[in-house]
Short mmCIF file of C-alpha atoms in Angstrom, two decimals:
data_model
loop_
_atom_site.label_atom_id
_atom_site.label_comp_id
_atom_site.label_asym_id
_atom_site.label_seq_id
_atom_site.Cartn_x
_atom_site.Cartn_y
_atom_site.Cartn_z
CA MET A 224 17.29 -45.48 -28.84
CA LEU A 225 19.25 -47.26 -26.15
CA LYS A 226 16.99 -48.35 -23.32
CA LYS A 227 18.06 -48.68 -19.72
CA SER A 228 15.98 -50.55 -17.19
CA PHE A 229 16.02 -52.23 -13.78
CA CYS A 230 16.68 -55.70 -15.08
CA GLY A 231 19.48 -57.63 -16.79
CA VAL A 232 20.89 -58.93 -19.99
CA ARG A 233 22.85 -61.84 -21.41
CA ARG A 234 25.28 -62.65 -24.14
CA ARG A 235 23.83 -65.64 -25.94
CA SER A 236 27.20 -67.15 -26.78
CA ARG A 237 28.02 -67.58 -23.09
CA LEU A 238 24.98 -67.83 -20.95
CA MET A 239 22.70 -70.62 -19.83
CA THR A 240 19.38 -70.07 -18.13
CA VAL A 241 18.18 -73.10 -16.23
CA ARG A 242 15.53 -73.96 -13.72
CA LEU A 243 16.97 -74.95 -10.34
CA GLY A 244 16.97 -78.70 -9.93
CA THR A 245 17.60 -79.41 -13.63
CA ILE A 246 20.86 -80.70 -15.03
CA ILE A 247 23.14 -77.99 -16.43
CA SER A 248 24.84 -78.83 -19.70
CA LEU A 249 28.24 -77.37 -20.52
CA ILE A 250 29.47 -76.85 -24.04
CA VAL A 251 32.48 -79.02 -24.84
CA LEU A 252 35.11 -76.78 -26.39
CA THR A 253 37.43 -78.05 -29.11
CA LEU A 254 41.15 -77.68 -28.50
CA GLY A 255 43.05 -78.01 -31.77
CA VAL A 256 42.54 -81.02 -34.05
CA GLY A 257 40.57 -83.71 -32.32
CA GLY A 258 41.30 -82.35 -28.81
CA THR A 259 38.58 -81.64 -26.24
CA PHE A 260 38.28 -80.90 -22.56
CA ALA A 261 38.00 -84.08 -20.56
CA SER A 262 34.45 -85.12 -19.71
CA SER A 263 35.39 -85.05 -16.02
CA SER A 264 35.95 -81.25 -16.31
CA ALA A 265 32.43 -80.82 -17.65
CA GLU A 266 31.09 -83.02 -14.87
CA ASN A 267 32.97 -81.00 -12.26
CA GLY A 268 31.55 -77.80 -13.75
CA GLU A 269 28.04 -79.21 -13.64
CA GLN A 270 28.48 -80.27 -10.04
CA MET A 271 29.80 -76.84 -9.11
CA PHE A 272 26.79 -75.01 -10.54
CA GLU A 273 24.36 -77.58 -9.18
CA LYS A 274 25.86 -77.16 -5.70
CA VAL A 275 25.50 -73.37 -5.87
CA ALA A 276 21.93 -73.72 -7.14
CA ALA A 277 20.99 -76.03 -4.28
CA GLU A 278 22.73 -74.09 -1.50
CA VAL A 279 21.98 -70.50 -2.49
CA GLY A 280 18.71 -70.96 -4.37
CA LYS A 281 16.73 -71.87 -1.25
CA SER A 282 17.51 -68.41 0.21
CA VAL A 283 16.38 -66.45 -2.86
CA VAL A 284 12.84 -65.12 -2.52
CA SER A 285 10.22 -63.52 -4.76
CA ILE A 286 8.90 -60.14 -3.66
CA THR A 287 5.69 -58.51 -4.87
CA ALA A 288 4.74 -55.01 -3.80
CA VAL A 289 1.92 -52.65 -4.71
CA GLN A 290 3.34 -49.19 -5.38
CA THR A 291 1.22 -46.04 -5.31
CA GLN A 292 1.62 -42.80 -7.24
CA THR A 293 -0.55 -39.68 -7.14
CA VAL A 294 -0.85 -37.65 -10.35
CA GLN A 295 -2.55 -34.31 -11.00
CA TYR A 296 -4.42 -33.33 -14.15
CA GLY A 297 -6.89 -30.80 -15.54
CA ASN A 298 -5.94 -27.74 -13.48
CA SER A 299 -7.67 -25.18 -15.70
CA LEU A 300 -10.42 -24.95 -18.29
CA GLY A 301 -7.87 -23.41 -20.62
CA GLN A 302 -6.17 -26.77 -20.80
CA LEU A 303 -9.43 -28.35 -21.88
CA PHE A 304 -10.58 -25.78 -24.46
CA GLY A 305 -7.40 -23.94 -25.44
CA GLN A 306 -5.62 -20.86 -24.14
CA ASN A 307 -7.76 -18.37 -26.13
CA PHE A 308 -11.14 -19.81 -25.13
CA PHE A 309 -12.15 -17.13 -22.59
CA GLN A 310 -10.72 -14.24 -24.56
CA TYR A 311 -12.58 -15.34 -27.72
CA PHE A 312 -16.01 -15.87 -26.15
CA PHE A 313 -16.00 -13.50 -23.17
CA GLY A 314 -13.44 -10.87 -24.09
CA SER A 315 -11.39 -11.72 -21.03
CA PRO A 316 -7.85 -13.05 -21.03
CA GLN A 317 -8.36 -14.42 -17.51
CA GLN A 318 -8.96 -18.09 -16.95
CA PRO A 319 -10.71 -19.27 -13.80
CA THR A 320 -8.32 -21.59 -11.98
CA LEU A 321 -9.78 -24.85 -10.78
CA LYS A 322 -8.46 -27.04 -8.02
CA PRO A 323 -6.20 -29.67 -9.60
CA ARG A 324 -7.71 -33.11 -9.84
CA GLU A 325 -5.75 -35.98 -8.40
CA ARG A 326 -5.72 -39.64 -9.22
CA THR A 327 -3.95 -42.33 -7.23
CA LEU A 328 -2.48 -45.09 -9.35
CA ARG A 329 -1.63 -48.50 -7.93
CA TYR A 330 0.44 -51.06 -9.77
CA PRO A 331 2.26 -54.28 -8.84
CA VAL A 332 6.04 -54.54 -8.85
CA LEU A 333 7.94 -57.83 -8.99
CA GLY A 334 11.42 -58.31 -7.60
CA SER A 335 13.79 -60.70 -5.89
CA GLY A 336 15.65 -60.72 -2.59
CA ILE A 337 17.96 -62.82 -0.43
CA ILE A 338 17.59 -63.99 3.15
CA PHE A 339 20.90 -62.99 4.76
CA ASP A 340 19.89 -63.50 8.40
CA LYS A 341 17.96 -66.46 9.84
CA ARG A 342 15.88 -64.03 11.89
CA GLY A 343 14.08 -63.17 8.65
CA TYR A 344 16.03 -60.22 7.26
CA ILE A 345 15.93 -59.95 3.45
CA LEU A 346 18.13 -57.71 1.29
CA THR A 347 16.63 -56.30 -1.92
CA ASN A 348 16.67 -53.15 -4.07
CA GLU A 349 15.01 -49.97 -2.83
CA HIS A 350 13.24 -49.50 -6.17
CA VAL A 351 11.42 -52.81 -5.60
CA ILE A 352 9.63 -51.47 -2.50
CA HIS A 353 9.69 -47.73 -3.29
CA ASN A 354 6.37 -46.05 -2.30
CA ALA A 355 4.96 -49.50 -1.63
CA ASP A 356 1.76 -50.01 0.35
CA PRO A 357 3.08 -51.40 3.69
CA ASP A 358 0.22 -53.91 3.78
CA LYS A 359 0.84 -55.13 0.23
CA ILE A 360 4.37 -56.57 0.38
CA THR A 361 4.40 -60.33 -0.13
CA VAL A 362 7.46 -62.59 0.13
CA LYS A 363 7.44 -66.12 -1.27
CA LEU A 364 10.15 -68.70 -0.58
CA PRO A 365 11.24 -71.46 -2.98
CA ASP A 366 9.71 -74.06 -0.62
CA GLY A 367 6.28 -72.50 -1.23
CA ARG A 368 5.91 -70.66 2.07
CA GLU A 369 4.43 -67.16 1.81
CA PHE A 370 4.83 -64.26 4.27
CA SER A 371 3.85 -60.64 4.66
CA GLY A 372 6.93 -58.43 4.53
CA LYS A 373 7.72 -55.29 6.50
CA VAL A 374 10.23 -52.69 5.32
CA ILE A 375 12.77 -52.21 8.13
CA GLY A 376 14.84 -49.61 6.32
CA SER A 377 15.62 -48.30 2.85
CA ASP A 378 18.23 -46.08 1.22
CA PRO A 379 17.33 -44.60 -2.20
CA ARG A 380 20.89 -43.35 -2.83
CA SER A 381 22.43 -46.83 -2.70
CA ASP A 382 19.20 -48.44 -3.98
CA LEU A 383 19.15 -50.98 -1.14
CA ALA A 384 16.43 -51.95 1.33
CA ILE A 385 15.78 -54.53 4.06
CA VAL A 386 12.47 -56.38 4.38
CA LYS A 387 11.65 -58.47 7.46
CA ILE A 388 9.48 -61.60 7.61
CA LYS A 389 8.46 -63.76 10.59
CA GLY A 390 9.20 -67.43 10.04
CA LYS A 391 11.09 -70.45 11.33
CA ASN A 392 13.91 -72.47 9.77
CA LEU A 393 14.80 -69.73 7.32
CA PRO A 394 17.87 -70.50 5.16
CA ALA A 395 20.43 -67.67 5.00
CA VAL A 396 23.19 -66.96 2.46
CA GLN A 397 26.83 -66.18 3.13
CA PHE A 398 28.43 -62.93 2.01
CA GLY A 399 31.73 -62.94 0.15
CA ASN A 400 34.27 -60.18 -0.49
CA SER A 401 33.58 -58.18 -3.65
CA ASN A 402 37.01 -56.55 -3.40
CA ASP A 403 38.54 -59.89 -4.45
CA LEU A 404 36.67 -59.99 -7.78
CA LYS A 405 38.61 -60.08 -11.03
CA VAL A 406 37.53 -59.60 -14.63
CA GLY A 407 36.89 -62.95 -16.29
CA GLN A 408 35.85 -64.70 -13.07
CA TRP A 409 32.79 -66.99 -13.25
CA VAL A 410 29.67 -65.56 -11.58
CA ILE A 411 26.12 -66.83 -11.17
CA ALA A 412 22.97 -64.67 -11.10
CA ILE A 413 19.96 -66.05 -9.24
CA GLY A 414 16.50 -64.52 -9.07
CA ASN A 415 12.83 -65.08 -9.74
CA PRO A 416 11.94 -62.81 -12.66
CA PHE A 417 8.61 -64.44 -13.49
CA GLY A 418 7.86 -66.46 -10.36
CA PHE A 419 4.42 -65.01 -9.66
CA LEU A 420 3.49 -64.87 -13.32
CA LEU A 421 4.29 -68.57 -13.71
CA ASN A 422 2.94 -69.36 -10.23
CA ASP A 423 6.24 -71.07 -9.48
CA PRO A 424 8.39 -69.96 -6.52
CA GLN A 425 11.53 -71.73 -7.79
CA PRO A 426 14.20 -69.19 -8.84
CA THR A 427 16.24 -69.29 -12.03
CA LEU A 428 20.00 -69.45 -12.43
CA THR A 429 22.14 -67.89 -15.14
CA VAL A 430 25.88 -68.16 -15.63
CA GLY A 431 28.39 -65.65 -16.96
CA VAL A 432 31.60 -63.86 -16.11
CA VAL A 433 32.64 -60.58 -14.57
CA SER A 434 32.83 -58.38 -17.67
CA ALA A 435 34.21 -55.28 -15.94
CA LEU A 436 34.61 -53.67 -12.52
CA ASN A 437 34.06 -50.18 -11.11
CA ARG A 438 31.39 -49.27 -13.65
CA SER A 439 29.31 -46.10 -13.25
CA LEU A 440 25.74 -45.36 -14.32
CA ASN A 441 25.72 -41.84 -12.87
CA GLY A 442 24.90 -39.25 -15.48
CA THR A 443 22.51 -41.63 -17.23
CA PRO A 444 18.69 -41.57 -16.96
CA LEU A 445 18.93 -44.78 -14.92
CA GLY A 446 21.26 -43.17 -12.42
CA ARG A 447 19.08 -40.20 -11.46
CA GLY A 448 18.82 -39.91 -7.71
CA LYS A 449 21.09 -42.92 -7.19
CA PHE A 450 24.77 -43.45 -6.50
CA TYR A 451 25.55 -46.12 -9.07
CA GLU A 452 29.34 -46.12 -8.77
CA GLY A 453 31.80 -49.00 -8.53
CA LEU A 454 29.29 -51.45 -10.03
CA ILE A 455 30.09 -54.99 -11.17
CA GLN A 456 29.31 -55.58 -14.85
CA THR A 457 28.40 -59.10 -15.91
CA ASP A 458 27.03 -60.93 -18.94
CA ALA A 459 25.05 -63.34 -16.74
CA ALA A 460 21.42 -62.79 -17.72
CA ILE A 461 19.58 -60.48 -15.32
CA ASN A 462 15.97 -60.32 -16.44
CA ARG A 463 13.01 -58.26 -15.30
CA GLY A 464 12.19 -59.22 -11.74
CA ASN A 465 15.79 -60.18 -10.96
CA SER A 466 16.31 -56.85 -9.19
CA GLY A 467 17.44 -57.57 -5.64
CA GLY A 468 18.62 -61.08 -6.42
CA PRO A 469 22.19 -62.20 -5.68
CA LEU A 470 25.25 -62.36 -7.90
CA VAL A 471 27.24 -65.31 -6.55
CA ASN A 472 30.76 -66.67 -6.99
CA THR A 473 31.55 -70.34 -7.60
CA GLU A 474 31.93 -70.89 -3.85
CA GLY A 475 28.27 -69.99 -3.38
CA LYS A 476 29.01 -66.68 -1.63
CA VAL A 477 27.10 -63.53 -2.53
CA ILE A 478 29.38 -60.91 -4.05
CA GLY A 479 26.77 -58.55 -5.51
CA ILE A 480 23.10 -57.50 -5.65
CA ASN A 481 21.66 -57.43 -9.19
CA VAL A 482 20.28 -53.99 -9.93
CA ALA A 483 20.08 -52.95 -13.60
CA ILE A 484 20.74 -53.62 -17.26
CA VAL A 485 21.45 -51.67 -20.42
CA SER A 486 19.35 -52.96 -23.28
CA THR A 487 18.03 -51.94 -26.69
CA SER A 488 15.05 -54.27 -26.37
CA GLY A 489 14.20 -54.15 -22.68
CA GLY A 490 15.40 -57.73 -22.30
CA SER A 491 18.63 -59.56 -21.65
CA GLU A 492 21.50 -58.56 -23.96
CA GLY A 493 24.66 -59.15 -21.94
CA ILE A 494 25.20 -55.89 -20.08
CA GLY A 495 24.01 -56.31 -16.49
CA PHE A 496 25.10 -54.55 -13.32
CA ALA A 497 25.27 -55.49 -9.65
CA ILE A 498 25.97 -53.50 -6.49
CA PRO A 499 29.14 -54.87 -4.82
CA ILE A 500 28.29 -56.75 -1.62
CA ASN A 501 30.91 -54.74 0.31
CA THR A 502 28.86 -51.62 -0.45
CA ALA A 503 25.75 -53.43 0.75
CA LYS A 504 27.47 -54.50 3.99
CA TRP A 505 28.17 -50.86 4.84
CA VAL A 506 24.54 -49.85 4.22
CA ILE A 507 23.06 -52.89 5.99
CA SER A 508 24.78 -52.00 9.26
CA ASP A 509 22.50 -48.94 9.57
CA LEU A 510 19.35 -50.22 7.88
CA ILE A 511 19.05 -53.35 10.02
CA LYS A 512 18.92 -51.06 13.08
CA GLY A 513 16.19 -48.96 11.51
CA LYS A 514 18.60 -46.02 11.15
CA LYS A 515 18.79 -43.67 8.20
CA VAL A 516 22.00 -44.02 6.21
CA THR A 517 24.09 -40.84 6.41
CA TYR A 518 26.80 -39.93 3.93
CA GLY A 519 29.88 -37.80 4.43
CA TRP A 520 30.10 -34.57 2.44
CA LEU A 521 32.83 -32.14 1.38
CA GLY A 522 30.74 -29.58 -0.45
CA VAL A 523 32.60 -29.40 -3.75
CA SER A 524 31.73 -30.02 -7.37
CA ILE A 525 34.28 -32.28 -9.00
CA GLN A 526 35.24 -33.55 -12.42
CA ALA A 527 37.56 -36.12 -13.90
CA LEU A 528 41.12 -35.03 -14.57
CA SER A 529 41.94 -35.69 -18.20
CA PRO A 530 45.58 -35.82 -19.39
CA ASN A 531 45.16 -32.46 -21.13
CA LEU A 532 43.75 -30.82 -18.00
CA ALA A 533 46.47 -32.37 -15.86
CA LYS A 534 49.08 -30.86 -18.15
CA LYS A 535 47.45 -27.42 -18.01
CA PHE A 536 47.40 -27.51 -14.23
CA GLY A 537 51.09 -28.41 -14.08
CA LEU A 538 50.89 -32.07 -13.10
CA SER A 539 53.46 -34.55 -14.31
CA PRO A 540 52.40 -37.03 -17.04
CA GLY A 541 50.48 -39.95 -15.63
CA GLN A 542 49.73 -38.27 -12.31
CA LYS A 543 46.16 -38.99 -11.19
CA GLY A 544 43.67 -36.96 -9.20
CA VAL A 545 40.26 -35.27 -9.15
CA LEU A 546 39.74 -31.65 -10.16
CA ILE A 547 37.62 -29.35 -7.99
CA ALA A 548 35.39 -27.34 -10.33
CA GLY A 549 33.65 -25.39 -7.58
CA VAL A 550 33.41 -24.96 -3.81
CA ILE A 551 30.04 -24.41 -2.13
CA SER A 552 29.99 -21.50 0.29
CA ASN A 553 29.93 -22.36 4.02
CA SER A 554 30.58 -26.02 3.20
CA PRO A 555 33.17 -28.17 5.01
CA ALA A 556 35.52 -27.73 2.04
CA ALA A 557 35.14 -23.94 2.06
CA LYS A 558 35.86 -23.78 5.79
CA ALA A 559 38.94 -26.00 5.33
CA GLY A 560 40.41 -23.71 2.66
CA PHE A 561 39.75 -25.68 -0.54
CA LYS A 562 39.70 -23.63 -3.73
CA ARG A 563 38.40 -24.06 -7.24
CA GLY A 564 41.21 -25.52 -9.35
CA ASP A 565 42.65 -27.64 -6.54
CA ILE A 566 43.40 -31.23 -7.50
CA ILE A 567 42.72 -33.88 -4.86
CA THR A 568 45.29 -36.67 -5.05
CA GLY A 569 44.78 -38.47 -1.74
CA VAL A 570 42.57 -38.87 1.34
CA GLU A 571 43.91 -40.24 4.63
CA GLY A 572 46.94 -41.71 2.87
CA LYS A 573 44.89 -43.42 0.16
CA LYS A 574 45.61 -42.34 -3.42
CA ILE A 575 42.65 -40.91 -5.34
CA ALA A 576 42.54 -41.42 -9.10
CA THR A 577 38.84 -41.14 -10.02
CA THR A 578 35.75 -39.20 -8.98
CA SER A 579 34.13 -42.50 -7.99
CA GLU A 580 36.93 -43.26 -5.53
CA LEU A 581 36.69 -39.81 -3.96
CA MET A 582 32.89 -39.88 -3.63
CA THR A 583 32.97 -43.38 -2.14
CA ILE A 584 35.65 -42.71 0.48
CA ILE A 585 34.14 -39.36 1.54
CA GLY A 586 30.60 -40.79 1.54
CA ARG A 587 31.61 -43.60 3.89
CA THR A 588 33.53 -41.36 6.27
CA ALA A 589 31.75 -40.67 9.56
CA VAL A 590 30.15 -37.24 9.85
CA GLY A 591 32.24 -35.01 12.10
CA LYS A 592 35.48 -36.88 11.56
CA LYS A 593 38.55 -34.85 10.62
CA VAL A 594 40.50 -36.22 7.66
CA SER A 595 43.67 -35.16 5.86
CA VAL A 596 43.35 -34.46 2.15
CA LYS A 597 46.35 -34.13 -0.13
CA ILE A 598 45.91 -31.57 -2.91
CA PHE A 599 47.95 -30.09 -5.74
CA ARG A 600 47.77 -26.29 -6.05
CA ASP A 601 49.91 -23.87 -8.02
CA GLY A 602 52.58 -26.47 -8.68
CA LYS A 603 52.92 -27.59 -5.06
CA GLU A 604 51.49 -30.38 -2.94
CA ARG A 605 49.65 -29.39 0.22
CA VAL A 606 47.69 -31.19 2.92
CA LEU A 607 44.42 -29.75 4.21
CA THR A 608 42.44 -31.01 7.19
CA VAL A 609 38.68 -31.00 6.77
CA LYS A 610 35.86 -31.90 9.15
CA ILE A 611 33.45 -34.08 7.16
CA GLY A 612 29.88 -32.77 7.02
CA LYS A 613 26.57 -34.54 6.49
CA ARG A 614 25.40 -34.82 2.90
CA PRO A 615 22.16 -32.82 2.43
CA SER A 616 19.15 -34.93 1.53
CA ARG A 617 18.04 -32.57 -1.27
CA PRO A 618 20.29 -31.29 -4.09
CA GLU A 619 19.02 -27.71 -3.69
CA GLN A 620 20.43 -27.66 -0.16
CA MET A 621 23.90 -28.29 -1.54
CA VAL A 622 24.02 -25.13 -3.60
CA ASN A 623 22.95 -22.99 -0.62
CA ALA A 624 22.40 -19.42 -1.71
CA GLN A 625 24.52 -19.74 -4.83
CA LYS A 626 22.59 -18.76 -7.92
CA ILE A 627 21.54 -21.58 -10.15
CA TRP A 628 19.57 -21.53 -13.42
CA ARG A 629 18.21 -24.51 -15.31
CA GLY A 630 20.45 -26.78 -13.22
CA MET A 631 23.77 -25.02 -13.76
CA LYS A 632 26.00 -22.53 -11.99
CA VAL A 633 28.33 -20.07 -13.71
CA GLN A 634 31.24 -17.95 -12.64
CA LYS A 635 33.38 -15.11 -13.92
CA LEU A 636 35.74 -16.05 -16.74
CA THR A 637 39.15 -14.70 -15.76
CA GLU A 638 42.30 -14.67 -17.89
CA GLU A 639 43.94 -17.07 -15.45
CA LEU A 640 41.09 -19.59 -15.68
CA ALA A 641 40.94 -19.31 -19.47
CA LYS A 642 44.68 -19.96 -19.67
CA LYS A 643 44.58 -22.95 -17.31
CA LEU A 644 41.66 -24.51 -19.16
CA GLY A 645 43.17 -23.81 -22.59
CA LEU A 646 40.27 -21.57 -23.64
CA SER A 647 40.62 -18.91 -26.31
CA ALA A 648 37.43 -17.13 -25.22
CA LYS A 649 37.90 -13.75 -23.51
CA GLU A 650 34.25 -12.87 -22.98
CA GLY A 651 31.33 -14.82 -21.55
CA VAL A 652 30.74 -16.79 -18.38
CA LEU A 653 32.27 -20.10 -17.35
CA VAL A 654 29.97 -23.00 -16.45
CA SER A 655 31.27 -24.25 -13.08
CA GLU A 656 28.72 -26.95 -12.24
CA VAL A 657 25.85 -28.79 -13.92
CA GLU A 658 23.37 -30.94 -12.00
CA MET A 659 22.87 -34.41 -13.46
CA GLY A 660 19.44 -34.80 -15.06
CA SER A 661 18.79 -31.04 -15.18
CA PRO A 662 17.66 -29.20 -18.36
CA ALA A 663 21.19 -27.85 -18.80
CA PHE A 664 22.67 -31.34 -18.44
CA GLU A 665 20.19 -32.80 -20.94
CA ALA A 666 21.16 -30.03 -23.38
CA GLY A 667 24.77 -31.17 -23.22
CA LEU A 668 26.24 -28.38 -21.09
CA ARG A 669 29.14 -29.38 -18.86
CA SER A 670 31.61 -27.82 -16.44
CA GLY A 671 34.25 -25.89 -18.38
CA ASN A 672 31.92 -24.68 -21.15
CA VAL A 673 31.88 -20.93 -21.88
CA ILE A 674 28.50 -19.31 -22.58
CA ASP A 675 28.83 -16.26 -24.80
CA GLU A 676 25.33 -15.93 -26.23
CA ILE A 677 21.74 -16.50 -25.01
CA ASN A 678 18.76 -16.11 -27.34
CA ARG A 679 21.01 -14.32 -29.87
CA VAL A 680 22.14 -11.75 -27.26
CA GLU A 681 25.88 -11.53 -26.53
CA ILE A 682 26.96 -12.45 -23.01
CA LYS A 683 30.08 -10.54 -22.03
CA ASN A 684 30.14 -11.06 -18.27
CA LEU A 685 28.13 -12.20 -15.25
CA GLU A 686 26.14 -8.96 -15.18
CA THR A 687 24.75 -9.40 -18.70
CA TYR A 688 24.21 -13.12 -18.09
CA TRP A 689 21.93 -12.62 -15.09
CA LYS A 690 20.16 -9.69 -16.75
CA ILE A 691 19.17 -11.91 -19.68
CA VAL A 692 18.39 -14.98 -17.56
CA LYS A 693 16.02 -13.07 -15.25
CA GLY A 694 13.85 -12.12 -18.22
CA ILE A 695 13.40 -15.70 -19.44
CA LYS A 696 10.09 -17.38 -18.63
CA PRO A 697 10.19 -20.83 -16.92
CA GLY A 698 8.49 -22.59 -19.83
CA GLU A 699 10.60 -20.97 -22.55
CA ASP A 700 13.10 -22.99 -24.57
CA VAL A 701 16.39 -21.11 -24.62
CA LEU A 702 18.96 -20.99 -27.41
CA VAL A 703 22.45 -20.97 -25.93
CA HIS A 704 25.81 -20.69 -27.67
CA THR A 705 28.98 -21.98 -26.03
CA ASN A 706 32.54 -22.59 -27.16
CA ARG A 707 31.23 -25.97 -28.41
CA GLY A 708 28.41 -24.54 -30.52
CA TYR A 709 24.67 -23.98 -30.19
CA THR A 710 22.31 -25.97 -27.99
CA LEU A 711 18.71 -25.64 -26.83
CA ILE A 712 17.92 -25.75 -23.09
CA PRO A 713 14.30 -26.86 -22.66
CA GLY A 714 11.89 -24.96 -20.42
CA LYS A 715 9.65 -26.37 -17.71
CA LYS A 716 6.67 -28.11 -19.29
#
């Protein structure tokens, strides 16, 4: 099974992991028969990496935190002796309920961070200090100095946090511009994955290239509760404990914050991800003031517009946009007149081609600001003006009073919708939205699916759907048939 974790990976054919202060060796590549790169090129490359190591490395810190988690267990004797224990011995089906027992677990977490302000402000990942004991955050600099850290602000959605230390003569990094990145560009990952384990505060340096841009981890187990969009992918090794460390260009400027890897072994395999520094700059402006980061919100469920869908909705070949799969009642979008089936093609004059672009631009728009949104509806372009709302902190607040079951919402399947979506089904209900990470999502259900059978009972319309769903127990696994076949939606365990 493919593992995903908060760490990084490398491609062995390209990467070099070195201790700072050591000489970096470059492989001399053969060019044709007897031809090689000049030794001066290798020397220049060595000097470039050594310079970055010396200038940036002194600002990279090790962070240790003690995280706490409370778990419950043993809430009934039936769990200890079996469900039929009381009925068998006492003739009573009732089980006396005991007060749940709780246990608080404490465990250390290792991470990295960068000093970006000489006043002692350090940027790291939120998951490094999540639920951390405020008195158990320790920051260690490469020069051996050790400080107690205080969390100034954190934002779980972006997975970024700021820790403050009190010290003098603190070296600070410079931020670059992640919008200037190109695939194939050299990048350098710096962090301290095993600094405390090795009792050595000196960070490590790995070299690679930008493998891809605008990557998304949303919809994966790693992306639950996060907004991992527009990520930088690199093959520079990002190991465990590198979370929060910088991804740097050859000029020594930070262009990303290392956050995660995809790996089959849990170690470095060449698929690492970093949060673009331009995203971090936007979040930092609020966190450094101790303010909570607020995100703009439309109140729609969206999906990617495939070429087939674009054709069905009457768009010209190659035209880009984002399809609205549903509109939440009383949301900013509903009040502005958006409808299911609208295709968003632009916001404030900026063309929108992907769901990531739309979510980013709306999320960074100030709450209360009125923006113009270009849409495509019924073969015509229109412009709607919407007043951006504040994104609710909890997913259940987004669905308001709309009915939701096992993480999905359904709607009436009309002839018009079936025709637009190219569906042959005439009976059933149409899945309009599926929450990421929900039981329905894990079962493979997606927007656009048609449910026509639940637990071997035919579903002809919304009335029969809700009649069947209301009789299903929370812990019951449910057999569902859609236009894609059968699937099993797990119950609450």
